[in-house]
mmCIF file of C-alpha atoms in Angstrom:
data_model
loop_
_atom_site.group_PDB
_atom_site.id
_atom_site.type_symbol
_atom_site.label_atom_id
_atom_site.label_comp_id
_atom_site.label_asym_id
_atom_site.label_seq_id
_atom_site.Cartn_x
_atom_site.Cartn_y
_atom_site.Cartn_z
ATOM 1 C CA UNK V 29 -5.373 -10.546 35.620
ATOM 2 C CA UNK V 30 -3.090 -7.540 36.785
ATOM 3 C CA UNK V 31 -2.040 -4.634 34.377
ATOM 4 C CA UNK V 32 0.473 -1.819 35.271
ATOM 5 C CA UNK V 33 0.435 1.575 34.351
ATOM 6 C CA UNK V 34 0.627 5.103 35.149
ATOM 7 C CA UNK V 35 -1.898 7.080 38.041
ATOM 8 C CA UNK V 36 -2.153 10.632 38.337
ATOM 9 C CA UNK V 37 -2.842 12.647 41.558
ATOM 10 C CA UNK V 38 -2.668 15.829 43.048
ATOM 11 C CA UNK V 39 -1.295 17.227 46.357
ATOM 12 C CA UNK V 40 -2.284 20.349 48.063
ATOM 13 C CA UNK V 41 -0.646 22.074 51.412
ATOM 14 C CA UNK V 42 -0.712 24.736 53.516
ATOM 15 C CA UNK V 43 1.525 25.424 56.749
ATOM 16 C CA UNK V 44 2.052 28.133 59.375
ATOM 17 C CA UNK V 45 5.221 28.053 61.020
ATOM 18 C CA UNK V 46 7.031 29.968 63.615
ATOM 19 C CA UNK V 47 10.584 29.081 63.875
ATOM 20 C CA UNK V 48 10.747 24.872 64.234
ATOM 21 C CA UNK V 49 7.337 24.588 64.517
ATOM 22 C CA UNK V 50 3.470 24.998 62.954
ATOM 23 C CA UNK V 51 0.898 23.350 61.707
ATOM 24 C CA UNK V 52 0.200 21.965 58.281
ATOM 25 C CA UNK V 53 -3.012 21.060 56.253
ATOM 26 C CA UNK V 54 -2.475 18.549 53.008
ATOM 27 C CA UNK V 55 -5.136 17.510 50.932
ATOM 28 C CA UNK V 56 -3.867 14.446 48.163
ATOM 29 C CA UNK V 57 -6.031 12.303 46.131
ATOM 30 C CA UNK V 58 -4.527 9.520 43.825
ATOM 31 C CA UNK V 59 -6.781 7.797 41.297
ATOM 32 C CA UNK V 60 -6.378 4.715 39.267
ATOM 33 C CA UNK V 61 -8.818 3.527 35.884
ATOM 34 C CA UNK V 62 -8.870 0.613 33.551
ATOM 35 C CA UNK V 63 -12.351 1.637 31.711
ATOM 36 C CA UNK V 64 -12.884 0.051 28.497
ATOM 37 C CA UNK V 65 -16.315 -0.118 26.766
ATOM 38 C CA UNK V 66 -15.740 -0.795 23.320
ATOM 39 C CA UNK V 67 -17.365 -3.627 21.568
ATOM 40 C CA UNK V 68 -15.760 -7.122 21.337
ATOM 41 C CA UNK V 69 -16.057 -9.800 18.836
ATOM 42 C CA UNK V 70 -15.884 -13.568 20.293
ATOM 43 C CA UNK V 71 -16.190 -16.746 17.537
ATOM 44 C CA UNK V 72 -17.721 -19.666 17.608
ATOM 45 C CA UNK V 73 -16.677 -22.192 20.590
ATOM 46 C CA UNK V 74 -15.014 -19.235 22.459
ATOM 47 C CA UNK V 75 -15.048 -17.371 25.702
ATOM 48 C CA UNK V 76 -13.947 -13.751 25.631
ATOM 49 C CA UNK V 77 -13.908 -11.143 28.719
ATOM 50 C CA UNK V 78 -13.883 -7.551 29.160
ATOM 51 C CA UNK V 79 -12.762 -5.897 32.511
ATOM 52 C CA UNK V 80 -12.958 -2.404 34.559
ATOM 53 C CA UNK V 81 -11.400 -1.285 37.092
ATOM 54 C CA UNK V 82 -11.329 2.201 38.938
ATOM 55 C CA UNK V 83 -10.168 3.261 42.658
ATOM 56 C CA UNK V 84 -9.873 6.850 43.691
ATOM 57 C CA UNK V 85 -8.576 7.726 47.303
ATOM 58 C CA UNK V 86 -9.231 11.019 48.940
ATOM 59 C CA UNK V 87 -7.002 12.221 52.144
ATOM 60 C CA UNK V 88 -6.930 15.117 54.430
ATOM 61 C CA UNK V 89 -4.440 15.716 56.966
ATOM 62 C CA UNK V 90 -4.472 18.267 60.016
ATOM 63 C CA UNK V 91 -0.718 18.027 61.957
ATOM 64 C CA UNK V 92 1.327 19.747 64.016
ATOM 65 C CA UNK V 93 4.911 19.194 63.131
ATOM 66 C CA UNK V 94 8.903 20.190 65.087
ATOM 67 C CA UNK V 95 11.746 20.794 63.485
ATOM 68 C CA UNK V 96 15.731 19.602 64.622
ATOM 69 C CA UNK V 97 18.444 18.709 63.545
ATOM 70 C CA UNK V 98 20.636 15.593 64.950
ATOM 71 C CA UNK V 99 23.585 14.061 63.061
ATOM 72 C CA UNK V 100 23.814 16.464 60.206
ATOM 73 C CA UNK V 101 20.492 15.289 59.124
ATOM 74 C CA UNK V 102 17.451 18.127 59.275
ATOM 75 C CA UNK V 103 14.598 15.981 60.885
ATOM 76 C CA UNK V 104 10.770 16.967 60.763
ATOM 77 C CA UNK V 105 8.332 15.032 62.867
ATOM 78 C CA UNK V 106 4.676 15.185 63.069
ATOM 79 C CA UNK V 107 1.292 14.367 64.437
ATOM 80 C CA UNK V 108 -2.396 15.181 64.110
ATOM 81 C CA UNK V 109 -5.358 14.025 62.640
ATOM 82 C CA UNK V 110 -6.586 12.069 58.811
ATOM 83 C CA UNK V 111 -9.776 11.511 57.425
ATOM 84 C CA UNK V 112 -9.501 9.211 53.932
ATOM 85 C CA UNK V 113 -12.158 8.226 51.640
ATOM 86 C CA UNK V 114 -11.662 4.751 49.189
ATOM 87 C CA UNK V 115 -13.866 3.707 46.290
ATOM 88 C CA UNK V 116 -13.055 0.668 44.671
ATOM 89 C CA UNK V 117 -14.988 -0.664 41.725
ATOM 90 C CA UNK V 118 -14.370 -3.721 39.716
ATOM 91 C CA UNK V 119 -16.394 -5.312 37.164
ATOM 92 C CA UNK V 120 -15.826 -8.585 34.666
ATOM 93 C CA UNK V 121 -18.158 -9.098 31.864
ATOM 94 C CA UNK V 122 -17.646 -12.815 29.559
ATOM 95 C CA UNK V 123 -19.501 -14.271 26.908
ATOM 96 C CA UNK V 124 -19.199 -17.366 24.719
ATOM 97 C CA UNK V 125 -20.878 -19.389 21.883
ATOM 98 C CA UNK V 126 -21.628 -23.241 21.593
ATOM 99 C CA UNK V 127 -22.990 -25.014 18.412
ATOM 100 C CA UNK V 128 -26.407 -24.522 20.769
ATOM 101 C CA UNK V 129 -25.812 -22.422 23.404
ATOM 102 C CA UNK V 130 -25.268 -18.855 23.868
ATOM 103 C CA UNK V 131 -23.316 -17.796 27.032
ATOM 104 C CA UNK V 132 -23.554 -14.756 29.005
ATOM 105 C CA UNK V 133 -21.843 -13.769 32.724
ATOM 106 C CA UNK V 134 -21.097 -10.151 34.647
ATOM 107 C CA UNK V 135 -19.853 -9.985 37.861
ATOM 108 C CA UNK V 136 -19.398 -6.475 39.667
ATOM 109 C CA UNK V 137 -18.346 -5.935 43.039
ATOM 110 C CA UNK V 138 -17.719 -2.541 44.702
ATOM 111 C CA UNK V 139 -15.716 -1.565 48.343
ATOM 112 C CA UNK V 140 -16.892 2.071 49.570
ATOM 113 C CA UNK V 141 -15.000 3.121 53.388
ATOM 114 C CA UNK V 142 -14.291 6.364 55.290
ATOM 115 C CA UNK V 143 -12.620 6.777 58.063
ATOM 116 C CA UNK V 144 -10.927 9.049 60.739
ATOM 117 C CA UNK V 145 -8.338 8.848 62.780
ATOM 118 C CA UNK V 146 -4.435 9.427 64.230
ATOM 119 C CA UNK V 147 -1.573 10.389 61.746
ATOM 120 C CA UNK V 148 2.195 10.461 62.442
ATOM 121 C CA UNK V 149 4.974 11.029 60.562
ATOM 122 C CA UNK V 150 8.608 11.561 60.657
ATOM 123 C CA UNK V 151 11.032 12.960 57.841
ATOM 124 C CA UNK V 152 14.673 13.765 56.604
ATOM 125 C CA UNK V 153 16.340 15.821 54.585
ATOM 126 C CA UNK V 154 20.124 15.751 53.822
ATOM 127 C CA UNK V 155 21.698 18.832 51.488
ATOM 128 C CA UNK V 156 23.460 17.625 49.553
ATOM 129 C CA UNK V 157 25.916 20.792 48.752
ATOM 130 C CA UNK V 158 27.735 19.899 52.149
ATOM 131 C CA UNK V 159 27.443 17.634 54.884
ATOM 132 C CA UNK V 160 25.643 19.524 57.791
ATOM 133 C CA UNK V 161 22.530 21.362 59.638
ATOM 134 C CA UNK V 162 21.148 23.717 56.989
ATOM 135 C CA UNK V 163 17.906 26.043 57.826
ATOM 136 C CA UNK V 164 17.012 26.664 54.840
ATOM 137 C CA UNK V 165 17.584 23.804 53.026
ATOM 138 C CA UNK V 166 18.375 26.010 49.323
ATOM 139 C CA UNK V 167 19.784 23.894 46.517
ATOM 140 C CA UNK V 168 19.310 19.937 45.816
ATOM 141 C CA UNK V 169 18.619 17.677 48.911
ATOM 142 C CA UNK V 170 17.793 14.132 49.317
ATOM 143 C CA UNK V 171 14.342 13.455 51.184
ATOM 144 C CA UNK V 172 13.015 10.692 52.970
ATOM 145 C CA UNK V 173 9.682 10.334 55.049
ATOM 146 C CA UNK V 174 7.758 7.373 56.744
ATOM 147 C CA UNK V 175 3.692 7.765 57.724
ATOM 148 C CA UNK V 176 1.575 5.424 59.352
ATOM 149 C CA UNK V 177 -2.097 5.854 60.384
ATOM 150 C CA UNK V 178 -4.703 4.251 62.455
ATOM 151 C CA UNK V 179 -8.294 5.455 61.683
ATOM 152 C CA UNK V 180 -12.031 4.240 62.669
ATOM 153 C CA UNK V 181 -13.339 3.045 59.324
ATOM 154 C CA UNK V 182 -16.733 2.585 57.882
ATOM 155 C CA UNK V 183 -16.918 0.188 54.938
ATOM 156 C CA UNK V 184 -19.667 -1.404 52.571
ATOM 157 C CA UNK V 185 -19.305 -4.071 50.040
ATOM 158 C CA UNK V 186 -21.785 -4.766 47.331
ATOM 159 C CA UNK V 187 -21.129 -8.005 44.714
ATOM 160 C CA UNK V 188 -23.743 -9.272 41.875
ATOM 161 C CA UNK V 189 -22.824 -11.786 39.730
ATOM 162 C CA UNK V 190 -25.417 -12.971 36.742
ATOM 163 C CA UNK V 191 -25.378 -15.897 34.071
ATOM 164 C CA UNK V 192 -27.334 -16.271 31.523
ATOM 165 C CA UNK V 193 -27.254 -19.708 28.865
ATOM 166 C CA UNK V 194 -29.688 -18.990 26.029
ATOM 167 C CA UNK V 195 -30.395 -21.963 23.073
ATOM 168 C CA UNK V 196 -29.089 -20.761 19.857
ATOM 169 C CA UNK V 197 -32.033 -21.367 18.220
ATOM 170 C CA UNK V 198 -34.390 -19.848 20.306
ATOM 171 C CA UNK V 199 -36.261 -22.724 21.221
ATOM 172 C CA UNK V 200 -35.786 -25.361 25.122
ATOM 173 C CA UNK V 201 -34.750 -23.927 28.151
ATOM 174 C CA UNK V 202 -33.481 -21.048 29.346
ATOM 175 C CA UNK V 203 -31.058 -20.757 32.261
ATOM 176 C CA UNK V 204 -30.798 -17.998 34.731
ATOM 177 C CA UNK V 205 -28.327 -17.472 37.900
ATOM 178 C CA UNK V 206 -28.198 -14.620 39.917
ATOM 179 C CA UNK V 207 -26.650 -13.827 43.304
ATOM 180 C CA UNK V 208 -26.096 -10.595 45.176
ATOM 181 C CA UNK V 209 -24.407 -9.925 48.257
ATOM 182 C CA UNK V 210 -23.906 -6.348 51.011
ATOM 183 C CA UNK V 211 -21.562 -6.724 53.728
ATOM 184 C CA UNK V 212 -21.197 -3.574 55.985
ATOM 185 C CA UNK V 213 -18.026 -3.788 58.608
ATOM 186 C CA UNK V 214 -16.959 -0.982 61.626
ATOM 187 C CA UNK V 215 -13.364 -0.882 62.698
ATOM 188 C CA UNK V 216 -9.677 0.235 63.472
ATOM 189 C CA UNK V 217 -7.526 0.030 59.726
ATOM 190 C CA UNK V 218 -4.324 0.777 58.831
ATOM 191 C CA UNK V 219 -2.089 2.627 56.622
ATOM 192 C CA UNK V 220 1.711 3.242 55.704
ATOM 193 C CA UNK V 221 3.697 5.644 53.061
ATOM 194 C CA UNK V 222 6.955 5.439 52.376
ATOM 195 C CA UNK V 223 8.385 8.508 50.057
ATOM 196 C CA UNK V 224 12.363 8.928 49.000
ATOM 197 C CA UNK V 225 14.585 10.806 45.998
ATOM 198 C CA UNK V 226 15.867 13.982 45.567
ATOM 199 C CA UNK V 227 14.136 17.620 46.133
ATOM 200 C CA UNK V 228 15.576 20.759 45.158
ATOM 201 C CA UNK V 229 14.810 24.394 46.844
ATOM 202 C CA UNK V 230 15.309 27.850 45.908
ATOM 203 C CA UNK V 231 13.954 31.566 46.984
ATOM 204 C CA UNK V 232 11.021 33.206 45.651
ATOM 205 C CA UNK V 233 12.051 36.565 47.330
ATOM 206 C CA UNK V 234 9.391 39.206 45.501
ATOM 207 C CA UNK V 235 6.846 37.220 48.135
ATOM 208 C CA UNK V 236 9.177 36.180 50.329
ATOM 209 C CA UNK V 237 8.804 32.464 50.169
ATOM 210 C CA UNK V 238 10.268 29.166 48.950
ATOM 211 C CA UNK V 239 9.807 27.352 45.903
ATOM 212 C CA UNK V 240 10.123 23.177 45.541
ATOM 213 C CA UNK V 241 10.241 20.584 43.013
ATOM 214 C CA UNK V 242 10.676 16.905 44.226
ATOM 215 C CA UNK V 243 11.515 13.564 42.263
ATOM 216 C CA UNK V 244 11.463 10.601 43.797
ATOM 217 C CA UNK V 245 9.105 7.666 44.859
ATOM 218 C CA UNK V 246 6.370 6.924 46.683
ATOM 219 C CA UNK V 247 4.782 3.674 47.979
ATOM 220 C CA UNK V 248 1.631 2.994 49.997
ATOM 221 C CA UNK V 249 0.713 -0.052 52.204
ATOM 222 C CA UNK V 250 -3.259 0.763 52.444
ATOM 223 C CA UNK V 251 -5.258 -2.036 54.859
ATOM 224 C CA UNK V 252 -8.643 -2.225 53.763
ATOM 225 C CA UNK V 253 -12.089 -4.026 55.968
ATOM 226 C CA UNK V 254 -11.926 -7.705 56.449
ATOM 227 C CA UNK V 255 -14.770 -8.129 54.109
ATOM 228 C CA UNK V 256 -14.862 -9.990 51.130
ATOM 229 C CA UNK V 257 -15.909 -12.565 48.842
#
């Protein structure tokens, strides 16, 4: 089953530059959850299902970036170090009803990695006020920016899936079924973001600084461990 919806996130930076160049420190995490716990009715000679789903991602990036310019287009290229942290939990939970048997199943499975590793990145920003080289950027620009990583990554997977059949009248036999399985997996794993729209800049000048708001989109390509069921 796949649902859609909205994620929320936050993104932190910091940067010290002189002239075209500096470093920068960005902390993001984006977090996704489908929790539902209510209670559910199923009837007679039916199978219902209840599922949960949460992932939360944690990144930190140390980079040194350079500034230039080439074709009218202000570029921004970078490279330093990530380390990322990924929790992925999903859980199904069924039951169903005969005329003499009462049905029961859960399956949970959970992916836990961290890794560290090499970061690049290289960006673009075109003013959109006039064609040309701009320092400072000031007014509405159109942004663009490609990432791809390569870290050493720890991961553990955990899976337990139960069923249970019970006789609806409480007497005969009584079925059990469980299985568990922990897979633990070291190596190299990849990961890509692609971010475009439009930004626009303007001066702060009682602290001397720069203010930005951005609209656009974002898309990630994260490669998780080899391990699965």
């Amino acid at each position: 089953e796949s649902t859609a919806g909205f994620a929320a996130g936050q993104r932190f930076w910091a940067q010290l530059r002189s002239n075209n160049v500096g470093f920068a420190a960005e902390y993001w995490y984006l977090g996704n959850r489908l929790l539902d716990f209510s209670d559910y009715y199923v009837p007679p000679s039916k199978f219902g299902s209840q599922s949960n789903y949460l992932l939360d991602l944690n990144v930190f990036d140390l980079e040194y970036f350079q500034q230039f310019c080439c074709c009218g287009v202000n570029f921004r290229a970078s490279v330093g170090a990530r380390y990322s942290e990924l929790t992925r939990v999903n859980t199904l939970h069924g039951s169903g009803k005969t005329a003499d048997v009462l049905l029961n199943s859960s399956s949970r499975s959970s992916y836990q990695s961290s890794g560290f590793g090499a970061t690049m990145a290289v960006a673009g920003r075109v003013p959109l006020r006039c064609w040309g080289c701009h320092k400072n950027g000031r007014g509405w620009n159109l942004f663009w920016q490609l990432r791809g990583s390569i870290l050493d990554t720890d991961a553990i997977l955990q899976a337990r899936t139960e069923a249970h059949a019970v006789p609806a009248n409480g007497t005969g036999t009584t079925a059990n079924s469980v299985d568990e399985v922990h897979v633990s997996w070291e190596g190299a794993t990849s990961n890509g973001m692609l971010q475009t729209g439009l930004s626009y800049q303007w001066a702060i000048p009682q602290c001397n600084a720069l203010g930005n708001v951005y609209l656009g989109f974002e898309g990630h390509l994260w490669q998780t461990a080899p391990v699965g069921l």
